[in-house]
mmCIF file of C-alpha atoms and ligand atoms in Angstrom:
data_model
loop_
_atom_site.group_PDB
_atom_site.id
_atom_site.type_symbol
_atom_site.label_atom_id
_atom_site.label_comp_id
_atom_site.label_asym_id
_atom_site.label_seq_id
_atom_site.Cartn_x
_atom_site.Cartn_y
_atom_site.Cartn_z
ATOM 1 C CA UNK A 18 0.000 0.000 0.000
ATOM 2 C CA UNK A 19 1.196 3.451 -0.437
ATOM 3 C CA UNK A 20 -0.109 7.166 -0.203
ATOM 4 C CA UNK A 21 -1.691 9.857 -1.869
ATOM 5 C CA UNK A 22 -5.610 9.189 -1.959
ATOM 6 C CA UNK A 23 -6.754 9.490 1.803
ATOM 7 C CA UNK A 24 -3.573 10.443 2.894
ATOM 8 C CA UNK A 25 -0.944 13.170 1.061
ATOM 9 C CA UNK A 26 2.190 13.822 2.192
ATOM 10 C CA UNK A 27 4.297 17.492 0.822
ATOM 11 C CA UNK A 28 8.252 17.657 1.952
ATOM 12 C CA UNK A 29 9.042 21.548 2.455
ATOM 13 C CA UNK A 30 12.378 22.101 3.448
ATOM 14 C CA UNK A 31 12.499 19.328 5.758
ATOM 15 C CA UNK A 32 9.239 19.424 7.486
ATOM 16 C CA UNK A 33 6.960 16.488 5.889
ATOM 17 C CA UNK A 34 3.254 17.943 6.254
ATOM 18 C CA UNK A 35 0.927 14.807 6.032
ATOM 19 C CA UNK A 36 -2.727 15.133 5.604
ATOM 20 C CA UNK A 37 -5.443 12.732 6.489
ATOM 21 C CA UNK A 38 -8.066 13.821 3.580
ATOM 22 C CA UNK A 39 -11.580 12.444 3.016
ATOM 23 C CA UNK A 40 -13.003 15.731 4.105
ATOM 24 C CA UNK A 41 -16.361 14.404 3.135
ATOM 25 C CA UNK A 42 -16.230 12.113 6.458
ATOM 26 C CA UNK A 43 -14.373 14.297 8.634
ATOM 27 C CA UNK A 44 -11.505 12.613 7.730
ATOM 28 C CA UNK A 45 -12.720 9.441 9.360
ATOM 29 C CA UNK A 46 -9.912 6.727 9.065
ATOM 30 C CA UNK A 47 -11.046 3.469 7.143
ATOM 31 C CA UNK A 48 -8.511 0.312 6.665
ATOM 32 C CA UNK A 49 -7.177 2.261 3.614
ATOM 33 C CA UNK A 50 -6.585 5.613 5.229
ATOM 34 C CA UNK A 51 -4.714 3.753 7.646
ATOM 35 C CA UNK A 52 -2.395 1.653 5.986
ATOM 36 C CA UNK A 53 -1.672 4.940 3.334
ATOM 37 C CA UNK A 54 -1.282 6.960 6.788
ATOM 38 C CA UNK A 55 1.322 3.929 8.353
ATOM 39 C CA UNK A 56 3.182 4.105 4.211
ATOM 40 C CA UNK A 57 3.552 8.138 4.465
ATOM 41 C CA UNK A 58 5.168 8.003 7.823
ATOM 42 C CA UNK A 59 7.235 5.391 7.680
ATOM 43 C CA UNK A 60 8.133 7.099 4.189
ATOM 44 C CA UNK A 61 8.861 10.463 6.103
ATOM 45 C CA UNK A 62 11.066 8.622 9.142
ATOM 46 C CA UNK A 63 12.889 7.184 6.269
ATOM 47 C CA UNK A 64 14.176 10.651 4.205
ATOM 48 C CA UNK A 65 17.199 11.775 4.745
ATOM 49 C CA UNK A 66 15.361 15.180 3.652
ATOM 50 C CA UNK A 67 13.080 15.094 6.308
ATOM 51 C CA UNK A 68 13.532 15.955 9.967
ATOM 52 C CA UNK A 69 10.334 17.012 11.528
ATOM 53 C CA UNK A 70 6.920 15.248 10.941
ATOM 54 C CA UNK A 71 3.425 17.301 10.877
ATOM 55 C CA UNK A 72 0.068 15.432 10.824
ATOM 56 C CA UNK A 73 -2.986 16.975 10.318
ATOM 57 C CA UNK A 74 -6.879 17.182 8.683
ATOM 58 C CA UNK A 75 -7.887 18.105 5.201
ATOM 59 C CA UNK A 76 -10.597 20.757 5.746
ATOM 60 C CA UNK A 77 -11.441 23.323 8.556
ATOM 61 C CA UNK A 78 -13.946 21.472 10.652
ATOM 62 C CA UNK A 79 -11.958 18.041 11.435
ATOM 63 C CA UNK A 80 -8.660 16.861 12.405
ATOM 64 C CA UNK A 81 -10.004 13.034 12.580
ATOM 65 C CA UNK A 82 -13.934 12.324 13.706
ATOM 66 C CA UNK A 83 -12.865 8.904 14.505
ATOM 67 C CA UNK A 84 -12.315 5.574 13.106
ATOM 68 C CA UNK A 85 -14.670 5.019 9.970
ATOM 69 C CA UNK A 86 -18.243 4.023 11.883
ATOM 70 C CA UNK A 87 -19.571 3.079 8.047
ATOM 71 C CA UNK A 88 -16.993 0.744 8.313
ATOM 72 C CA UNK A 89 -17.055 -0.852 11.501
ATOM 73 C CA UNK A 90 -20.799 -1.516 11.519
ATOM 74 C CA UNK A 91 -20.766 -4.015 8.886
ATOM 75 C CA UNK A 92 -17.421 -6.218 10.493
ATOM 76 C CA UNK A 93 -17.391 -9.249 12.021
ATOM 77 C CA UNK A 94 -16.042 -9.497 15.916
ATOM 78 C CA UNK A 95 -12.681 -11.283 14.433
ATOM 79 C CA UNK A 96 -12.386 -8.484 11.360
ATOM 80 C CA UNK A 97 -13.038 -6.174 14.109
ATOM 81 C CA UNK A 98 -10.436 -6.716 16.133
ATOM 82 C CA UNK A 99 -8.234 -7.262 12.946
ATOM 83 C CA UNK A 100 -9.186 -3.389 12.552
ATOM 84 C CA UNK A 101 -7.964 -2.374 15.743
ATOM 85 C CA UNK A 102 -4.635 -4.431 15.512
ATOM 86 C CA UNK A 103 -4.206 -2.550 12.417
ATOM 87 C CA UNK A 104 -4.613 1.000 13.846
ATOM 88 C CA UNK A 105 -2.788 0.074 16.950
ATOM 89 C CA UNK A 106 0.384 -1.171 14.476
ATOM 90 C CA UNK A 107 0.354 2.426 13.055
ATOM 91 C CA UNK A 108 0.068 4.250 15.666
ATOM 92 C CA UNK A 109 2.939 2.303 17.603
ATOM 93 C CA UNK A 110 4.563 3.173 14.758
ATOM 94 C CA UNK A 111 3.936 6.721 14.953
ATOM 95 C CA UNK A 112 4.747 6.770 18.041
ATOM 96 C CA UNK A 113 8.463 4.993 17.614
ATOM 97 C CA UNK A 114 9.630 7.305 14.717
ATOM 98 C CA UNK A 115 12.853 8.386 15.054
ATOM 99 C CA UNK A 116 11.579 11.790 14.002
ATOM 100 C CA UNK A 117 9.458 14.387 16.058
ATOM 101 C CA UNK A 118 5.693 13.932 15.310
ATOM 102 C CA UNK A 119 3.193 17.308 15.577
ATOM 103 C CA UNK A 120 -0.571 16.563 15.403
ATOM 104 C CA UNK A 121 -2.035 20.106 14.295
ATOM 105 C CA UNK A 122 -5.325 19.732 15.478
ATOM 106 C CA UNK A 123 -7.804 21.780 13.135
ATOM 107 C CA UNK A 124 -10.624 20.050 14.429
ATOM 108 C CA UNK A 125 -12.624 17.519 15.700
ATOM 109 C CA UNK A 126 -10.425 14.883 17.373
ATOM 110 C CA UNK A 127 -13.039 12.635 18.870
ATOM 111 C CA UNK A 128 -12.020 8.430 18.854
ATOM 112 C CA UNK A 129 -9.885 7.742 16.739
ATOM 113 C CA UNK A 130 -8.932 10.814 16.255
ATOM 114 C CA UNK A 131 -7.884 11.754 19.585
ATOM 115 C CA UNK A 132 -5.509 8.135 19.954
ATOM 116 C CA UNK A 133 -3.864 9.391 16.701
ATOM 117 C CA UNK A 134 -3.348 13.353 18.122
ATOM 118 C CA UNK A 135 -1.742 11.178 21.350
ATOM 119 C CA UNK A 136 0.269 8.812 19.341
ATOM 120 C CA UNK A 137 2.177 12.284 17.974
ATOM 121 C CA UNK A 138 4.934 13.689 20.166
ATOM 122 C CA UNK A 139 3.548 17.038 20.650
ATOM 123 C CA UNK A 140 -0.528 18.568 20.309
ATOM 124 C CA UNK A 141 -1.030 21.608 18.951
ATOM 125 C CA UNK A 142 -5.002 22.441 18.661
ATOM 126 C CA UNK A 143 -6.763 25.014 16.945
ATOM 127 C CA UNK A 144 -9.005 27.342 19.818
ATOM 128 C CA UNK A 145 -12.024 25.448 17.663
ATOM 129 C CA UNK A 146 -10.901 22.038 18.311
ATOM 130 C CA UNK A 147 -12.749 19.409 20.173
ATOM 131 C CA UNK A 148 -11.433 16.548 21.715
ATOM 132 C CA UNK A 149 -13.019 13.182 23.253
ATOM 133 C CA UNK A 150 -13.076 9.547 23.528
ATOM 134 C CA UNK A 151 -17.052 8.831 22.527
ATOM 135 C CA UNK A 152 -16.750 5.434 21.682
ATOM 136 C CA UNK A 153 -19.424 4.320 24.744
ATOM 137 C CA UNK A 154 -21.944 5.660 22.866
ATOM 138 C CA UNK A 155 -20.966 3.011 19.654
ATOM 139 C CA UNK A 156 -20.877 -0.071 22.031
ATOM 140 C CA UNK A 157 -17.195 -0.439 22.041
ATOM 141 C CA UNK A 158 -14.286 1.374 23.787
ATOM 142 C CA UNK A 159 -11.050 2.874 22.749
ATOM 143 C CA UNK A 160 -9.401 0.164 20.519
ATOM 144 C CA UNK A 161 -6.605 1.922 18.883
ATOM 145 C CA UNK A 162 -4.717 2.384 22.102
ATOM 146 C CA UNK A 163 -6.868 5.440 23.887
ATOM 147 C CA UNK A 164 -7.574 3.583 26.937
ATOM 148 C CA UNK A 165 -3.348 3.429 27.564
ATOM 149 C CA UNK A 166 -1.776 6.716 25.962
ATOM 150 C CA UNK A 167 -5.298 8.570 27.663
ATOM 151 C CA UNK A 168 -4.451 7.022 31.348
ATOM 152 C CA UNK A 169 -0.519 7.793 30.934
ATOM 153 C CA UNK A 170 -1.133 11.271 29.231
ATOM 154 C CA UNK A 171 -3.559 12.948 31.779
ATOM 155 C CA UNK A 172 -3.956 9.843 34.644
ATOM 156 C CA UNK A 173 -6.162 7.524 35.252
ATOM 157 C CA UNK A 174 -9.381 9.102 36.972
ATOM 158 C CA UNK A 175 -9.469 11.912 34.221
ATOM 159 C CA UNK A 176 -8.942 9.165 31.416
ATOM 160 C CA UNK A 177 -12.126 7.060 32.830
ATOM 161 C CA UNK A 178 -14.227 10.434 33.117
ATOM 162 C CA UNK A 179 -13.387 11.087 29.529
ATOM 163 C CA UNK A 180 -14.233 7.700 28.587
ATOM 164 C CA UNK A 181 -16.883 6.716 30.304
ATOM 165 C CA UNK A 182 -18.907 9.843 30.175
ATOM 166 C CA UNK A 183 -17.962 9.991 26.131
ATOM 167 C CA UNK A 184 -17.850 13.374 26.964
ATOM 168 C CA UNK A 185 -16.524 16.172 24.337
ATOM 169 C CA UNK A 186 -13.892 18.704 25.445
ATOM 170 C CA UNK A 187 -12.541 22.289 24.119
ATOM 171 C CA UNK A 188 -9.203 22.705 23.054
ATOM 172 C CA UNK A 189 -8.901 24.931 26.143
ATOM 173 C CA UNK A 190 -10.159 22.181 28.530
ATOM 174 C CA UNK A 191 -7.785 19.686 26.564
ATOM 175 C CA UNK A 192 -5.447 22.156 27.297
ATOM 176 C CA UNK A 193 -5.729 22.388 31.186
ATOM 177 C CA UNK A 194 -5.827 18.427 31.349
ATOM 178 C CA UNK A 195 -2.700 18.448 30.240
ATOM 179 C CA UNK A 196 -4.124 16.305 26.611
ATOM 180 C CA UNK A 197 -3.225 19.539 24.170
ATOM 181 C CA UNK A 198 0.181 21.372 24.719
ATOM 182 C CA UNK A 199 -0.757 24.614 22.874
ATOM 183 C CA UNK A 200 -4.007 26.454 21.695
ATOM 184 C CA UNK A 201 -3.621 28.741 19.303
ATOM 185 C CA UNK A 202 -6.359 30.416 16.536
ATOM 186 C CA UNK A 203 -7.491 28.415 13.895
ATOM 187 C CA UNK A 204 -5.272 30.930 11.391
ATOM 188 C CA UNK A 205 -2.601 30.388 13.465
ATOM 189 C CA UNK A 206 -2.238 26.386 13.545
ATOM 190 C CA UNK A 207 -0.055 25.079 10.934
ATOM 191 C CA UNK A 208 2.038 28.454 11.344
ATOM 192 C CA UNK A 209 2.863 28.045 15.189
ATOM 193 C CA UNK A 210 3.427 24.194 14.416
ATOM 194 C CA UNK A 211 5.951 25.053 11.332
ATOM 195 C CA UNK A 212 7.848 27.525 13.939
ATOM 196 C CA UNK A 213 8.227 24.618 16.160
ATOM 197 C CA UNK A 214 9.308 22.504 13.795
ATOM 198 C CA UNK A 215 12.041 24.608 12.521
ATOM 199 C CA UNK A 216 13.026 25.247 16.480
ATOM 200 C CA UNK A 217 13.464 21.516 16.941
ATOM 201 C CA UNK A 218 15.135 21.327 13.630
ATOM 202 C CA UNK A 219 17.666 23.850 14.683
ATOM 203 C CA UNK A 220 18.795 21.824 17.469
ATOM 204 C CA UNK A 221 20.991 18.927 17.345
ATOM 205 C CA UNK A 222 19.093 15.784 15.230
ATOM 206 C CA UNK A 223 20.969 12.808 17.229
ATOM 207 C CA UNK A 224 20.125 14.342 20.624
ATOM 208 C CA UNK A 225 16.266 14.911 19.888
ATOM 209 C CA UNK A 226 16.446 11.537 18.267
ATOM 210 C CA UNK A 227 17.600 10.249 21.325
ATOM 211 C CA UNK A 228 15.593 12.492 23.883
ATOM 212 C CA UNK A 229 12.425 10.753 22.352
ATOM 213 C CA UNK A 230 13.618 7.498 22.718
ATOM 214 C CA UNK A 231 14.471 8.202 26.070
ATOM 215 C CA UNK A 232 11.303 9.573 27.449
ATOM 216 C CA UNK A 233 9.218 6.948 25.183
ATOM 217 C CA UNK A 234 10.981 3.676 26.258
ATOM 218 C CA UNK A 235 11.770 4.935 29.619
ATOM 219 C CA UNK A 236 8.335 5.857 30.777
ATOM 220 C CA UNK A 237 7.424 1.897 29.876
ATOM 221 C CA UNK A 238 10.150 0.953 32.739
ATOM 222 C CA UNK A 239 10.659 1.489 36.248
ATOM 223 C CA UNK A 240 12.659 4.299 37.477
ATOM 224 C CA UNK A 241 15.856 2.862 38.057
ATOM 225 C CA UNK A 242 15.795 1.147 34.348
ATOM 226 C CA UNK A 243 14.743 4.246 32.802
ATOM 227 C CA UNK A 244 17.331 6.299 34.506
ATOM 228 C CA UNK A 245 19.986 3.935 33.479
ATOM 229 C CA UNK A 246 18.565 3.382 29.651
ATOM 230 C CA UNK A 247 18.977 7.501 30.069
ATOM 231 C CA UNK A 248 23.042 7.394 30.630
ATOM 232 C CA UNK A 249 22.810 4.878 27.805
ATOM 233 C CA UNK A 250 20.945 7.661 25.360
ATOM 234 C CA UNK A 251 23.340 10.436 26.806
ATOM 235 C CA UNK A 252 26.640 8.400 26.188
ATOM 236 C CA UNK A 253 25.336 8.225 22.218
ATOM 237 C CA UNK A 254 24.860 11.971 21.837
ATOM 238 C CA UNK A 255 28.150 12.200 23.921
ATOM 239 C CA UNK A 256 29.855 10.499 20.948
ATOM 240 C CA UNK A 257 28.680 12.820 18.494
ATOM 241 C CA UNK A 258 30.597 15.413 16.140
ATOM 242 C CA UNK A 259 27.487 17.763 17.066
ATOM 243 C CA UNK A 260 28.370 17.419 21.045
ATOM 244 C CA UNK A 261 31.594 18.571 20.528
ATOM 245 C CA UNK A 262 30.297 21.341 18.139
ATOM 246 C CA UNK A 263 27.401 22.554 20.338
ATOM 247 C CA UNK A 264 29.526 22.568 23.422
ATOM 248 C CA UNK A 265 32.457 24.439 21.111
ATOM 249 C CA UNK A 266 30.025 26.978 20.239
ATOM 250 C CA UNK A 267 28.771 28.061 23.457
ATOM 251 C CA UNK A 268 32.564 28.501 24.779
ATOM 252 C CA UNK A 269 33.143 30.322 21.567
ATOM 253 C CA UNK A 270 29.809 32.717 21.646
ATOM 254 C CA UNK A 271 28.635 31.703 18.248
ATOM 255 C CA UNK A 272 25.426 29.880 16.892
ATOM 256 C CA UNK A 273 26.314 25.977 16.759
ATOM 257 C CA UNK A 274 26.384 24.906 13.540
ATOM 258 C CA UNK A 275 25.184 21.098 13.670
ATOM 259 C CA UNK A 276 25.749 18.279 10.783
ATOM 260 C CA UNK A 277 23.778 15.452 12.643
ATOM 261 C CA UNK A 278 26.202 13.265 12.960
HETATM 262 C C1 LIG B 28 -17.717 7.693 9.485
HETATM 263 C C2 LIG B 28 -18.247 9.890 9.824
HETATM 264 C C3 LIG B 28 -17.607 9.879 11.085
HETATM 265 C C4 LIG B 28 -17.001 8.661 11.499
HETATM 266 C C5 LIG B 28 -18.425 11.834 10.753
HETATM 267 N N1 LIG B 28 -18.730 11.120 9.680
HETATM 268 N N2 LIG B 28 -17.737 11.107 11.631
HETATM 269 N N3 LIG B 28 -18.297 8.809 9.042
HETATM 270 N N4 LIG B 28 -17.085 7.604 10.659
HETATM 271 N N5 LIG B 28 -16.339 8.561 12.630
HETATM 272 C C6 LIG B 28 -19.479 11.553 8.496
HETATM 273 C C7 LIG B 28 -20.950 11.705 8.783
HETATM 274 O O1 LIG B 28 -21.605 10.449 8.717
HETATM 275 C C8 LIG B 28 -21.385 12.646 7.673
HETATM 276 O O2 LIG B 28 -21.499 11.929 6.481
HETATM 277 C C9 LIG B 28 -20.179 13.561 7.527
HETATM 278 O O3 LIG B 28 -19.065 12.850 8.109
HETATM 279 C C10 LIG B 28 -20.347 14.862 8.301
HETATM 280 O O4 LIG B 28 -20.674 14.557 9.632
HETATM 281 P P1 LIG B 28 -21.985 15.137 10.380
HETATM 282 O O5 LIG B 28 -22.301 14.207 11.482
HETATM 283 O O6 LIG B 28 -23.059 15.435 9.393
HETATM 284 O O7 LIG B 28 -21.414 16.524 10.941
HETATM 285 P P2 LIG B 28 -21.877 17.290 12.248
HETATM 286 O O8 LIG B 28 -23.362 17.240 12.400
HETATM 287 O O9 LIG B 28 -21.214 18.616 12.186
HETATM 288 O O10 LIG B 28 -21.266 16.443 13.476
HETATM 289 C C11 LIG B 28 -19.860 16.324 13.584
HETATM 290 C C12 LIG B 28 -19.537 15.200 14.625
HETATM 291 C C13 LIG B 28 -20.288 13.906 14.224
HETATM 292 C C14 LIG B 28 -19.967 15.665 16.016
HETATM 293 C C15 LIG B 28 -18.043 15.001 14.612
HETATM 294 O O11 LIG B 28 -20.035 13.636 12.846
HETATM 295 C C16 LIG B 28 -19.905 12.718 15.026
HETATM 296 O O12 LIG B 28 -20.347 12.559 16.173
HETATM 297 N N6 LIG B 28 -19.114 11.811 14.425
HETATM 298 C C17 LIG B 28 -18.748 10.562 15.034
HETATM 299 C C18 LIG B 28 -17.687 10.770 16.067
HETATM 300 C C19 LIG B 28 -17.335 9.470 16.787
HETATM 301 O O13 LIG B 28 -18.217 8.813 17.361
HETATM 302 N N7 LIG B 28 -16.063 9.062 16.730
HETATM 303 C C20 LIG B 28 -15.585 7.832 17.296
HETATM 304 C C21 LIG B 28 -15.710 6.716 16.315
HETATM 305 S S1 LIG B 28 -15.275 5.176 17.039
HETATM 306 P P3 LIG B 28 -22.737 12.173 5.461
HETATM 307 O O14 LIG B 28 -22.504 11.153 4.395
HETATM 308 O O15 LIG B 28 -24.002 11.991 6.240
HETATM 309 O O16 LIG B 28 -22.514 13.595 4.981
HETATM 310 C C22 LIG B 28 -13.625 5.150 17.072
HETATM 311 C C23 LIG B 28 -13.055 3.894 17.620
HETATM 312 C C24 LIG B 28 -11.554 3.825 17.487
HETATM 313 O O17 LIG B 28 -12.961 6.058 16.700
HETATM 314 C C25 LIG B 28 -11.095 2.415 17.690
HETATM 315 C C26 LIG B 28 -11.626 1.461 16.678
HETATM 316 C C27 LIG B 28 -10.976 0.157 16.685
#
């Protein structure tokens, strides 16, 4: 499978923008949309041209609505699940990228929608946005990993509240719990996320490549693991030409010119 019907991807000067677009269903993600969505970023993680990932919603009024509900209803319990292994696999592998992930949130992020924004690295919502997990009202529950990321992102007795109520939330209350990192105006969105990007690209690649991995892997391990899989992280951006350039260029006063390597 590969992209570029329900999912386009544009490379501008190292920032991959990918799109989730069947604006006709708010962007609703079928089997196809998500194996073209799992082909464009595993595409994206592996360009030597791109460093910073941006996922978003074709059209003003959704990010995702959810997994496709046309879809589901006519599955069997077995191709069911089949459909949530699937959109588990890609977001996992959203999640393990090597590269920085931004979910600019234009809209509704309800289901399936939300476990994607939460697979990304970093949330940025429009001040239109609305967030939720509604899936109580289908019959089911969160099935492409929004019961876990949820509980780790904003804890447990906020996650079940969210969940069990089905209830749907501003960007501003998404904000405050912690499950959005920035609000900004809708006009605003993909600029704000394309001035983040190009922070986090001006910073050294290995050590935000490794910073990731560190919080990601660590945060699945107890403290004393995780502390020590840390030194292990460290002691590869230690090694790098771009450690002993960044640390050069502060002694010297002058911008640090990195080569990621
Ligand atoms: C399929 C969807 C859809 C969805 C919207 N549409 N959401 N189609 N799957 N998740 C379609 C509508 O059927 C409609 O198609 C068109 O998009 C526009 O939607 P409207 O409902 O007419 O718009 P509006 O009245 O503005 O309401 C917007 C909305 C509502 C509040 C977002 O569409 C809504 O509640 N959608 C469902 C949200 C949801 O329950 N998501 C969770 C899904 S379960 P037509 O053809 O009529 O124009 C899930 C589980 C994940 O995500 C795990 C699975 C394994």
């Amino acid at each position: 499978m590969t992209y570029g019907t329900n999912v386009t991807m544009t490379n501008e000067d190292g920032l991959a923008l990918i799109t989730v677009n069947r604006p006709q269903a708010l962007n609703a993600l079928n089997c196809d949309t998500l194996e073209e969505l799992r082909a464009a970023v595993l595409a994206a993680d592996k360009d030597p041209a791109v460093r910073v990932i941006i996922i978003t919603g074709a059209g003003a009024k959704a990010f995702v609505a959810g997994a496709d509900i046309a879809q589901m209803r006519g599955l069997s319990p077995l191709e069911g699940r089949d459909m949530t292994i699937l959109g588990q696999e890609v977001f996992a592998a959203i999640e393990n990228l090597a590269k920085p992930v931004i979910a600019a949130i234009n809209g509704f992020a309800l289901g399936g929608g939300c476990e994607l924004a939460m697979a990304c690295d970093i949330r940025v919502a429009a001040a239109t946005a609305k967030f939720g997990q509604p899936e109580v009202n289908l019959g089911i529950i969160p099935g492409f990993g929004g019961t876990q990321r949820l509980s780790r992102l904003i804890g447990k007795g906020r996650a079940k509240y969210c969940i069990f109520t089905g209830r749907m939330m501003s960007a501003q209350e998404a904000y405050q719990l912690g499950l959005a990192d920035k609000v900004v105006e809708p006009d605003e969105l993909l600029p704000v996320c394309r001035e983040i990007a190009a922070t986090i690209m001006s910073k050294a690649p290995v050590a935000v490549m490794m910073a990731k991995k560190a919080i990601n892997h660590g945060l699945d391990m107890d403290l004393g693991s995780a502390v020590a899989y840390e030194a292990e992280a460290y002691t590869t951006c230690f090694a790098t030409a771009d450690r002993v350039e960044g640390m050069t260029a502060f002694l010297e006063k002058r911008p640090a010119a990195f080569a990621g390597k």
